Amino acid sequence: MSSLNYAALLDYLSDVDSGRMRTLLDQADQVRRQTIGNEVYLRGLIEYSNHCCRDCFYCGLRRGNRELTRYQMNQEEIVEYARQAYQAGFHSLALQSGEMVDKKGVDNLVEIIGRIKSITGNDGTPGLGITLSVGELSYADYERLFAAGAHRYLLRIETSNPELFARLHPADQSLQRRIECLEALKAIGYQVGTGVMVGLPGQTVEDLVGDLRFFLEQDIDMLGLGPFISHPQTPLYHQAANPEIDPLRHTLIVMALARILMPDINMVASTALQSLHTNGLTWGLKAGANIVMPVITPAEYRENYSIYSGKQYKSWQQIQSEVETAGYQVGLWKWGDSLHWYKRRITRPILEADQYHREDKL
Ligand code: 5AD
């Protein structure tokens, strides 16, 4: 959609009239149905550790939050949950944690991935697809995790504005480093996802346009964006957000614009969006999302994976029913990889597992 130049994007984000928003969401839905169809893929999300070496000013898992009870699931538990998820019908799993405190974290994760692959890939199928979201690591570590069997990676940039990024993080973190990580992940062969928060203190509508441009320039395969939801045990708690940005509406508008600009990517209806409003999932789907990540972290740990306040959990059944009521279909027995990624690497050798699934997409 070439008419979506900078001025048009800014205009959509500056005037969030309901009728206009509905038309935009309809357009996004049309693009989605034409390009990737009406299927929605589920990724069972296991938040396996809330330890974190970072101190991001917006996140409840930050190192400086001494009120949080920290946990780390052991290998047996994680592998057992993965096995149960596979048996229940999940074909992809997302493993998420705070950023690793020491090098042993990567060794541990490599072993976990290997074990999950070995118990779920021995029935003539490629087993569980594995997405990782464990933050900034070295090139060598990303390579090891890829070799172990992970094939998608999510690393949000939080904002494409380097000055805003600097105001949201301690001095030892930078947007540049995140970008280097995304480039490394892409070079290694991962399907690469990124994203931002919408409604951050100090964020402007221009920043959101910048975010969309960033996603396009980076040629991303997957997108996860959600509203910023303030957490009381973080420094940002008392900072006022920009009244021009409505976290819910603007998240949906950015999602719809993203779907129109990048028709073949995978885009998630985030848990934060679902937590902000009871209809968040339905609206997220209508704005172009084709991925949902039901939280399957054991109940005893869930409340301690408190990135933000008021996180809502929906069961697989509830999600399936909402997906169908909204007019979409849960895609079963498929990894549901990003069509964009297939196209991006079409000239590269195709692995056996891809061959198995690519028939759906090409
Ligand atoms: N509100 C919404 N999302 C948040 N995240 C972290 N803190 C918050 C918050 N307060 C998101 C960030 C991070 C991801 C794991 O969670 O985008 O990358």
PDB file of N, CA and C in Angstrom, residues 66-155:
ATOM      1  N   ARG A  66      13.111  -5.806  44.580  1.00  0.00           N
ATOM      2  CA  ARG A  66      13.438  -6.764  45.652  1.00  0.00           C
ATOM      3  C   ARG A  66      12.173  -7.415  46.223  1.00  0.00           C
ATOM      4  N   GLU A  67      11.014  -6.917  45.838  1.00  0.00           N
ATOM      5  CA  GLU A  67       9.772  -7.476  46.409  1.00  0.00           C
ATOM      6  C   GLU A  67       9.297  -8.727  45.682  1.00  0.00           C
ATOM      7  N   LEU A  68       9.940  -9.010  44.571  1.00  0.00           N
ATOM      8  CA  LEU A  68       9.498 -10.140  43.760  1.00  0.00           C
ATOM      9  C   LEU A  68      10.138 -11.446  44.247  1.00  0.00           C
ATOM     10  N   THR A  69       9.329 -12.495  44.362  1.00  0.00           N
ATOM     11  CA  THR A  69       9.874 -13.820  44.680  1.00  0.00           C
ATOM     12  C   THR A  69      10.406 -14.413  43.380  1.00  0.00           C
ATOM     13  N   ARG A  70      11.682 -14.749  43.378  1.00  0.00           N
ATOM     14  CA  ARG A  70      12.292 -15.244  42.138  1.00  0.00           C
ATOM     15  C   ARG A  70      12.151 -16.756  42.039  1.00  0.00           C
ATOM     16  N   TYR A  71      12.011 -17.262  40.821  1.00  0.00           N
ATOM     17  CA  TYR A  71      11.921 -18.712  40.613  1.00  0.00           C
ATOM     18  C   TYR A  71      12.652 -19.110  39.339  1.00  0.00           C
ATOM     19  N   GLN A  72      13.007 -20.352  39.282  1.00  0.00           N
ATOM     20  CA  GLN A  72      13.604 -20.933  38.073  1.00  0.00           C
ATOM     21  C   GLN A  72      13.064 -22.339  37.971  1.00  0.00           C
ATOM     22  N   MET A  73      12.307 -22.640  36.938  1.00  0.00           N
ATOM     23  CA  MET A  73      11.813 -24.019  36.778  1.00  0.00           C
ATOM     24  C   MET A  73      13.001 -24.910  36.445  1.00  0.00           C
ATOM     25  N   ASN A  74      12.988 -26.146  36.953  1.00  0.00           N
ATOM     26  CA  ASN A  74      14.104 -27.026  36.602  1.00  0.00           C
ATOM     27  C   ASN A  74      13.831 -27.726  35.274  1.00  0.00           C
ATOM     28  N   GLN A  75      14.874 -28.358  34.745  1.00  0.00           N
ATOM     29  CA  GLN A  75      14.775 -28.978  33.409  1.00  0.00           C
ATOM     30  C   GLN A  75      13.631 -29.977  33.318  1.00  0.00           C
ATOM     31  N   GLU A  76      13.507 -30.810  34.359  1.00  0.00           N
ATOM     32  CA  GLU A  76      12.466 -31.847  34.321  1.00  0.00           C
ATOM     33  C   GLU A  76      11.082 -31.209  34.169  1.00  0.00           C
ATOM     34  N   GLU A  77      10.846 -30.168  34.984  1.00  0.00           N
ATOM     35  CA  GLU A  77       9.532 -29.511  34.930  1.00  0.00           C
ATOM     36  C   GLU A  77       9.266 -28.925  33.543  1.00  0.00           C
ATOM     37  N   ILE A  78      10.261 -28.242  33.010  1.00  0.00           N
ATOM     38  CA  ILE A  78      10.072 -27.582  31.707  1.00  0.00           C
ATOM     39  C   ILE A  78       9.797 -28.626  30.628  1.00  0.00           C
ATOM     40  N   VAL A  79      10.603 -29.684  30.628  1.00  0.00           N
ATOM     41  CA  VAL A  79      10.447 -30.710  29.597  1.00  0.00           C
ATOM     42  C   VAL A  79       9.085 -31.399  29.754  1.00  0.00           C
ATOM     43  N   GLU A  80       8.677 -31.620  30.992  1.00  0.00           N
ATOM     44  CA  GLU A  80       7.378 -32.258  31.238  1.00  0.00           C
ATOM     45  C   GLU A  80       6.230 -31.352  30.745  1.00  0.00           C
ATOM     46  N   TYR A  81       6.329 -30.064  31.014  1.00  0.00           N
ATOM     47  CA  TYR A  81       5.284 -29.142  30.527  1.00  0.00           C
ATOM     48  C   TYR A  81       5.263 -29.088  29.007  1.00  0.00           C
ATOM     49  N   ALA A  82       6.445 -29.158  28.419  1.00  0.00           N
ATOM     50  CA  ALA A  82       6.518 -29.147  26.951  1.00  0.00           C
ATOM     51  C   ALA A  82       5.845 -30.404  26.393  1.00  0.00           C
ATOM     52  N   ARG A  83       6.116 -31.533  27.036  1.00  0.00           N
ATOM     53  CA  ARG A  83       5.525 -32.802  26.585  1.00  0.00           C
ATOM     54  C   ARG A  83       3.996 -32.744  26.672  1.00  0.00           C
ATOM     55  N   GLN A  84       3.524 -32.208  27.803  1.00  0.00           N
ATOM     56  CA  GLN A  84       2.066 -32.109  27.977  1.00  0.00           C
ATOM     57  C   GLN A  84       1.453 -31.155  26.950  1.00  0.00           C
ATOM     58  N   ALA A  85       2.159 -30.074  26.681  1.00  0.00           N
ATOM     59  CA  ALA A  85       1.653 -29.099  25.704  1.00  0.00           C
ATOM     60  C   ALA A  85       1.539 -29.759  24.336  1.00  0.00           C
ATOM     61  N   TYR A  86       2.555 -30.552  23.991  1.00  0.00           N
ATOM     62  CA  TYR A  86       2.567 -31.234  22.694  1.00  0.00           C
ATOM     63  C   TYR A  86       1.405 -32.212  22.611  1.00  0.00           C
ATOM     64  N   GLN A  87       1.212 -32.950  23.700  1.00  0.00           N
ATOM     65  CA  GLN A  87       0.116 -33.922  23.707  1.00  0.00           C
ATOM     66  C   GLN A  87      -1.242 -33.241  23.643  1.00  0.00           C
ATOM     67  N   ALA A  88      -1.306 -32.056  24.236  1.00  0.00           N
ATOM     68  CA  ALA A  88      -2.580 -31.326  24.232  1.00  0.00           C
ATOM     69  C   ALA A  88      -2.867 -30.709  22.855  1.00  0.00           C
ATOM     70  N   GLY A  89      -1.870 -30.706  21.980  1.00  0.00           N
ATOM     71  CA  GLY A  89      -2.119 -30.213  20.623  1.00  0.00           C
ATOM     72  C   GLY A  89      -1.330 -28.982  20.214  1.00  0.00           C
ATOM     73  N   PHE A  90      -0.488 -28.474  21.106  1.00  0.00           N
ATOM     74  CA  PHE A  90       0.354 -27.340  20.707  1.00  0.00           C
ATOM     75  C   PHE A  90       1.453 -27.851  19.783  1.00  0.00           C
ATOM     76  N   HIS A  91       1.718 -27.134  18.720  1.00  0.00           N
ATOM     77  CA  HIS A  91       2.815 -27.541  17.854  1.00  0.00           C
ATOM     78  C   HIS A  91       3.985 -26.583  17.905  1.00  0.00           C
ATOM     79  N   SER A  92       3.802 -25.535  18.675  1.00  0.00           N
ATOM     80  CA  SER A  92       4.918 -24.622  18.905  1.00  0.00           C
ATOM     81  C   SER A  92       4.900 -24.177  20.349  1.00  0.00           C
ATOM     82  N   LEU A  93       6.110 -23.987  20.828  1.00  0.00           N
ATOM     83  CA  LEU A  93       6.292 -23.596  22.215  1.00  0.00           C
ATOM     84  C   LEU A  93       7.137 -22.333  22.234  1.00  0.00           C
ATOM     85  N   ALA A  94       6.836 -21.426  23.165  1.00  0.00           N
ATOM     86  CA  ALA A  94       7.720 -20.270  23.341  1.00  0.00           C
ATOM     87  C   ALA A  94       8.303 -20.356  24.739  1.00  0.00           C
ATOM     88  N   LEU A  95       9.620 -20.274  24.823  1.00  0.00           N
ATOM     89  CA  LEU A  95      10.295 -20.296  26.127  1.00  0.00           C
ATOM     90  C   LEU A  95      10.777 -18.886  26.409  1.00  0.00           C
ATOM     91  N   GLN A  96      10.319 -18.342  27.531  1.00  0.00           N
ATOM     92  CA  GLN A  96      10.680 -16.954  27.860  1.00  0.00           C
ATOM     93  C   GLN A  96      11.234 -16.895  29.276  1.00  0.00           C
ATOM     94  N   SER A  97      12.160 -15.953  29.489  1.00  0.00           N
ATOM     95  CA  SER A  97      12.683 -15.738  30.847  1.00  0.00           C
ATOM     96  C   SER A  97      13.217 -14.318  30.950  1.00  0.00           C
ATOM     97  N   GLY A  98      13.555 -13.928  32.178  1.00  0.00           N
ATOM     98  CA  GLY A  98      14.299 -12.692  32.337  1.00  0.00           C
ATOM     99  C   GLY A  98      15.663 -12.886  31.683  1.00  0.00           C
ATOM    100  N   GLU A  99      16.449 -11.833  31.577  1.00  0.00           N
ATOM    101  CA  GLU A  99      17.754 -12.001  30.921  1.00  0.00           C
ATOM    102  C   GLU A  99      18.713 -12.757  31.838  1.00  0.00           C
ATOM    103  N   MET A 100      19.505 -13.633  31.219  1.00  0.00           N
ATOM    104  CA  MET A 100      20.295 -14.582  31.999  1.00  0.00           C
ATOM    105  C   MET A 100      21.342 -13.926  32.875  1.00  0.00           C
ATOM    106  N   VAL A 101      21.440 -14.463  34.076  1.00  0.00           N
ATOM    107  CA  VAL A 101      22.335 -13.891  35.071  1.00  0.00           C
ATOM    108  C   VAL A 101      23.761 -14.418  34.862  1.00  0.00           C
ATOM    109  N   ASP A 102      23.907 -15.652  34.445  1.00  0.00           N
ATOM    110  CA  ASP A 102      25.256 -16.151  34.127  1.00  0.00           C
ATOM    111  C   ASP A 102      25.227 -17.088  32.933  1.00  0.00           C
ATOM    112  N   LYS A 103      26.401 -17.407  32.490  1.00  0.00           N
ATOM    113  CA  LYS A 103      26.632 -18.190  31.272  1.00  0.00           C
ATOM    114  C   LYS A 103      25.982 -19.573  31.327  1.00  0.00           C
ATOM    115  N   LYS A 104      25.828 -20.095  32.553  1.00  0.00           N
ATOM    116  CA  LYS A 104      25.243 -21.438  32.677  1.00  0.00           C
ATOM    117  C   LYS A 104      23.801 -21.461  32.158  1.00  0.00           C
ATOM    118  N   GLY A 105      23.171 -20.283  32.137  1.00  0.00           N
ATOM    119  CA  GLY A 105      21.796 -20.194  31.649  1.00  0.00           C
ATOM    120  C   GLY A 105      21.679 -20.671  30.214  1.00  0.00           C
ATOM    121  N   VAL A 106      22.671 -20.366  29.402  1.00  0.00           N
ATOM    122  CA  VAL A 106      22.628 -20.782  27.994  1.00  0.00           C
ATOM    123  C   VAL A 106      22.855 -22.300  27.894  1.00  0.00           C
ATOM    124  N   ASP A 107      23.826 -22.810  28.665  1.00  0.00           N
ATOM    125  CA  ASP A 107      24.072 -24.267  28.660  1.00  0.00           C
ATOM    126  C   ASP A 107      22.788 -25.009  29.031  1.00  0.00           C
ATOM    127  N   ASN A 108      22.144 -24.495  30.062  1.00  0.00           N
ATOM    128  CA  ASN A 108      20.909 -25.103  30.549  1.00  0.00           C
ATOM    129  C   ASN A 108      19.828 -25.095  29.449  1.00  0.00           C
ATOM    130  N   LEU A 109      19.697 -23.958  28.779  1.00  0.00           N
ATOM    131  CA  LEU A 109      18.659 -23.826  27.754  1.00  0.00           C
ATOM    132  C   LEU A 109      18.963 -24.723  26.548  1.00  0.00           C
ATOM    133  N   VAL A 110      20.228 -24.830  26.199  1.00  0.00           N
ATOM    134  CA  VAL A 110      20.618 -25.721  25.094  1.00  0.00           C
ATOM    135  C   VAL A 110      20.179 -27.150  25.434  1.00  0.00           C
ATOM    136  N   GLU A 111      20.418 -27.551  26.662  1.00  0.00           N
ATOM    137  CA  GLU A 111      20.024 -28.917  27.075  1.00  0.00           C
ATOM    138  C   GLU A 111      18.507 -29.080  27.038  1.00  0.00           C
ATOM    139  N   ILE A 112      17.805 -28.066  27.521  1.00  0.00           N
ATOM    140  CA  ILE A 112      16.332 -28.140  27.547  1.00  0.00           C
ATOM    141  C   ILE A 112      15.788 -28.289  26.126  1.00  0.00           C
ATOM    142  N   ILE A 113      16.291 -27.478  25.218  1.00  0.00           N
ATOM    143  CA  ILE A 113      15.815 -27.539  23.830  1.00  0.00           C
ATOM    144  C   ILE A 113      16.086 -28.938  23.257  1.00  0.00           C
ATOM    145  N   GLY A 114      17.295 -29.439  23.499  1.00  0.00           N
ATOM    146  CA  GLY A 114      17.658 -30.777  23.002  1.00  0.00           C
ATOM    147  C   GLY A 114      16.697 -31.832  23.535  1.00  0.00           C
ATOM    148  N   ARG A 115      16.380 -31.738  24.814  1.00  0.00           N
ATOM    149  CA  ARG A 115      15.487 -32.737  25.417  1.00  0.00           C
ATOM    150  C   ARG A 115      14.070 -32.622  24.850  1.00  0.00           C
ATOM    151  N   ILE A 116      13.609 -31.399  24.685  1.00  0.00           N
ATOM    152  CA  ILE A 116      12.251 -31.222  24.137  1.00  0.00           C
ATOM    153  C   ILE A 116      12.201 -31.775  22.716  1.00  0.00           C
ATOM    154  N   LYS A 117      13.235 -31.480  21.955  1.00  0.00           N
ATOM    155  CA  LYS A 117      13.272 -31.966  20.565  1.00  0.00           C
ATOM    156  C   LYS A 117      13.267 -33.491  20.539  1.00  0.00           C
ATOM    157  N   SER A 118      14.021 -34.089  21.462  1.00  0.00           N
ATOM    158  CA  SER A 118      14.134 -35.546  21.401  1.00  0.00           C
ATOM    159  C   SER A 118      12.841 -36.235  21.836  1.00  0.00           C
ATOM    160  N   ILE A 119      12.057 -35.620  22.701  1.00  0.00           N
ATOM    161  CA  ILE A 119      10.825 -36.322  23.110  1.00  0.00           C
ATOM    162  C   ILE A 119       9.631 -35.992  22.222  1.00  0.00           C
ATOM    163  N   THR A 120       9.715 -34.940  21.434  1.00  0.00           N
ATOM    164  CA  THR A 120       8.529 -34.608  20.634  1.00  0.00           C
ATOM    165  C   THR A 120       8.749 -34.810  19.142  1.00  0.00           C
ATOM    166  N   GLY A 121       9.962 -35.146  18.742  1.00  0.00           N
ATOM    167  CA  GLY A 121      10.214 -35.230  17.300  1.00  0.00           C
ATOM    168  C   GLY A 121      10.399 -36.650  16.812  1.00  0.00           C
ATOM    169  N   ASN A 122       9.930 -37.628  17.593  1.00  0.00           N
ATOM    170  CA  ASN A 122      10.227 -39.008  17.206  1.00  0.00           C
ATOM    171  C   ASN A 122       9.001 -39.757  16.681  1.00  0.00           C
ATOM    172  N   ASP A 123       8.020 -39.003  16.172  1.00  0.00           N
ATOM    173  CA  ASP A 123       6.820 -39.660  15.654  1.00  0.00           C
ATOM    174  C   ASP A 123       6.635 -39.366  14.165  1.00  0.00           C
ATOM    175  N   GLY A 124       7.763 -39.104  13.509  1.00  0.00           N
ATOM    176  CA  GLY A 124       7.690 -38.850  12.071  1.00  0.00           C
ATOM    177  C   GLY A 124       7.371 -37.405  11.724  1.00  0.00           C
ATOM    178  N   THR A 125       7.184 -36.573  12.744  1.00  0.00           N
ATOM    179  CA  THR A 125       6.948 -35.141  12.510  1.00  0.00           C
ATOM    180  C   THR A 125       8.149 -34.373  13.077  1.00  0.00           C
ATOM    181  N   PRO A 126       8.258 -33.099  12.766  1.00  0.00           N
ATOM    182  CA  PRO A 126       9.402 -32.350  13.307  1.00  0.00           C
ATOM    183  C   PRO A 126       9.247 -31.993  14.788  1.00  0.00           C
ATOM    184  N   GLY A 127       8.199 -32.423  15.429  1.00  0.00           N
ATOM    185  CA  GLY A 127       8.049 -32.150  16.861  1.00  0.00           C
ATOM    186  C   GLY A 127       7.615 -30.716  17.130  1.00  0.00           C
ATOM    187  N   LEU A 128       7.912 -30.267  18.331  1.00  0.00           N
ATOM    188  CA  LEU A 128       7.495 -28.918  18.728  1.00  0.00           C
ATOM    189  C   LEU A 128       8.413 -27.873  18.110  1.00  0.00           C
ATOM    190  N   GLY A 129       7.817 -26.864  17.510  1.00  0.00           N
ATOM    191  CA  GLY A 129       8.598 -25.713  17.065  1.00  0.00           C
ATOM    192  C   GLY A 129       8.966 -24.896  18.298  1.00  0.00           C
ATOM    193  N   ILE A 130      10.185 -24.366  18.330  1.00  0.00           N
ATOM    194  CA  ILE A 130      10.589 -23.641  19.540  1.00  0.00           C
ATOM    195  C   ILE A 130      10.973 -22.199  19.255  1.00  0.00           C
ATOM    196  N   THR A 131      10.266 -21.310  19.924  1.00  0.00           N
ATOM    197  CA  THR A 131      10.541 -19.872  19.880  1.00  0.00           C
ATOM    198  C   THR A 131      11.221 -19.501  21.189  1.00  0.00           C
ATOM    199  N   LEU A 132      12.251 -18.679  21.104  1.00  0.00           N
ATOM    200  CA  LEU A 132      12.908 -18.209  22.331  1.00  0.00           C
ATOM    201  C   LEU A 132      12.697 -16.723  22.516  1.00  0.00           C
ATOM    202  N   SER A 133      12.643 -16.317  23.775  1.00  0.00           N
ATOM    203  CA  SER A 133      12.571 -14.894  24.100  1.00  0.00           C
ATOM    204  C   SER A 133      13.312 -14.726  25.425  1.00  0.00           C
ATOM    205  N   VAL A 134      14.642 -14.701  25.309  1.00  0.00           N
ATOM    206  CA  VAL A 134      15.466 -14.649  26.520  1.00  0.00           C
ATOM    207  C   VAL A 134      16.486 -13.508  26.459  1.00  0.00           C
ATOM    208  N   GLY A 135      16.226 -12.547  25.580  1.00  0.00           N
ATOM    209  CA  GLY A 135      16.989 -11.301  25.613  1.00  0.00           C
ATOM    210  C   GLY A 135      18.280 -11.267  24.816  1.00  0.00           C
ATOM    211  N   GLU A 136      19.134 -10.326  25.225  1.00  0.00           N
ATOM    212  CA  GLU A 136      20.384 -10.057  24.498  1.00  0.00           C
ATOM    213  C   GLU A 136      21.433 -11.099  24.885  1.00  0.00           C
ATOM    214  N   LEU A 137      21.980 -11.766  23.873  1.00  0.00           N
ATOM    215  CA  LEU A 137      23.054 -12.753  24.094  1.00  0.00           C
ATOM    216  C   LEU A 137      24.124 -12.537  23.033  1.00  0.00           C
ATOM    217  N   SER A 138      25.223 -13.296  23.143  1.00  0.00           N
ATOM    218  CA  SER A 138      26.278 -13.165  22.135  1.00  0.00           C
ATOM    219  C   SER A 138      25.894 -13.933  20.871  1.00  0.00           C
ATOM    220  N   TYR A 139      26.577 -13.619  19.782  1.00  0.00           N
ATOM    221  CA  TYR A 139      26.359 -14.319  18.507  1.00  0.00           C
ATOM    222  C   TYR A 139      26.550 -15.825  18.708  1.00  0.00           C
ATOM    223  N   ALA A 140      27.622 -16.171  19.434  1.00  0.00           N
ATOM    224  CA  ALA A 140      27.935 -17.591  19.638  1.00  0.00           C
ATOM    225  C   ALA A 140      26.811 -18.285  20.421  1.00  0.00           C
ATOM    226  N   ASP A 141      26.258 -17.607  21.400  1.00  0.00           N
ATOM    227  CA  ASP A 141      25.167 -18.211  22.170  1.00  0.00           C
ATOM    228  C   ASP A 141      23.916 -18.385  21.305  1.00  0.00           C
ATOM    229  N   TYR A 142      23.606 -17.369  20.515  1.00  0.00           N
ATOM    230  CA  TYR A 142      22.448 -17.507  19.611  1.00  0.00           C
ATOM    231  C   TYR A 142      22.662 -18.683  18.666  1.00  0.00           C
ATOM    232  N   GLU A 143      23.899 -18.857  18.212  1.00  0.00           N
ATOM    233  CA  GLU A 143      24.212 -19.969  17.301  1.00  0.00           C
ATOM    234  C   GLU A 143      24.001 -21.313  17.990  1.00  0.00           C
ATOM    235  N   ARG A 144      24.458 -21.407  19.228  1.00  0.00           N
ATOM    236  CA  ARG A 144      24.306 -22.672  19.966  1.00  0.00           C
ATOM    237  C   ARG A 144      22.822 -23.014  20.152  1.00  0.00           C
ATOM    238  N   LEU A 145      22.038 -22.014  20.476  1.00  0.00           N
ATOM    239  CA  LEU A 145      20.607 -22.257  20.713  1.00  0.00           C
ATOM    240  C   LEU A 145      19.910 -22.655  19.405  1.00  0.00           C
ATOM    241  N   PHE A 146      20.349 -22.074  18.312  1.00  0.00           N
ATOM    242  CA  PHE A 146      19.786 -22.415  16.996  1.00  0.00           C
ATOM    243  C   PHE A 146      20.157 -23.860  16.642  1.00  0.00           C
ATOM    244  N   ALA A 147      21.434 -24.185  16.869  1.00  0.00           N
ATOM    245  CA  ALA A 147      21.903 -25.541  16.555  1.00  0.00           C
ATOM    246  C   ALA A 147      21.163 -26.575  17.410  1.00  0.00           C
ATOM    247  N   ALA A 148      20.774 -26.168  18.623  1.00  0.00           N
ATOM    248  CA  ALA A 148      20.048 -27.092  19.505  1.00  0.00           C
ATOM    249  C   ALA A 148      18.626 -27.339  19.004  1.00  0.00           C
ATOM    250  N   GLY A 149      18.090 -26.427  18.175  1.00  0.00           N
ATOM    251  CA  GLY A 149      16.764 -26.677  17.611  1.00  0.00           C
ATOM    252  C   GLY A 149      15.767 -25.536  17.726  1.00  0.00           C
ATOM    253  N   ALA A 150      16.166 -24.422  18.349  1.00  0.00           N
ATOM    254  CA  ALA A 150      15.242 -23.269  18.369  1.00  0.00           C
ATOM    255  C   ALA A 150      15.243 -22.648  16.978  1.00  0.00           C
ATOM    256  N   HIS A 151      14.111 -22.165  16.510  1.00  0.00           N
ATOM    257  CA  HIS A 151      14.167 -21.575  15.174  1.00  0.00           C
ATOM    258  C   HIS A 151      13.469 -20.219  15.044  1.00  0.00           C
ATOM    259  N   ARG A 152      12.882 -19.757  16.142  1.00  0.00           N
ATOM    260  CA  ARG A 152      12.335 -18.387  16.108  1.00  0.00           C
ATOM    261  C   ARG A 152      12.841 -17.657  17.342  1.00  0.00           C
ATOM    262  N   TYR A 153      13.009 -16.338  17.210  1.00  0.00           N
ATOM    263  CA  TYR A 153      13.506 -15.576  18.358  1.00  0.00           C
ATOM    264  C   TYR A 153      12.792 -14.223  18.410  1.00  0.00           C
ATOM    265  N   LEU A 154      12.322 -13.888  19.589  1.00  0.00           N
ATOM    266  CA  LEU A 154      11.656 -12.600  19.794  1.00  0.00           C
ATOM    267  C   LEU A 154      12.532 -11.716  20.661  1.00  0.00           C
ATOM    268  N   LEU A 155      12.837 -10.536  20.155  1.00  0.00           N
ATOM    269  CA  LEU A 155      13.597  -9.568  20.952  1.00  0.00           C
ATOM    270  C   LEU A 155      13.046  -8.179  20.616  1.00  0.00           C
TER     271      LEU A 155
END
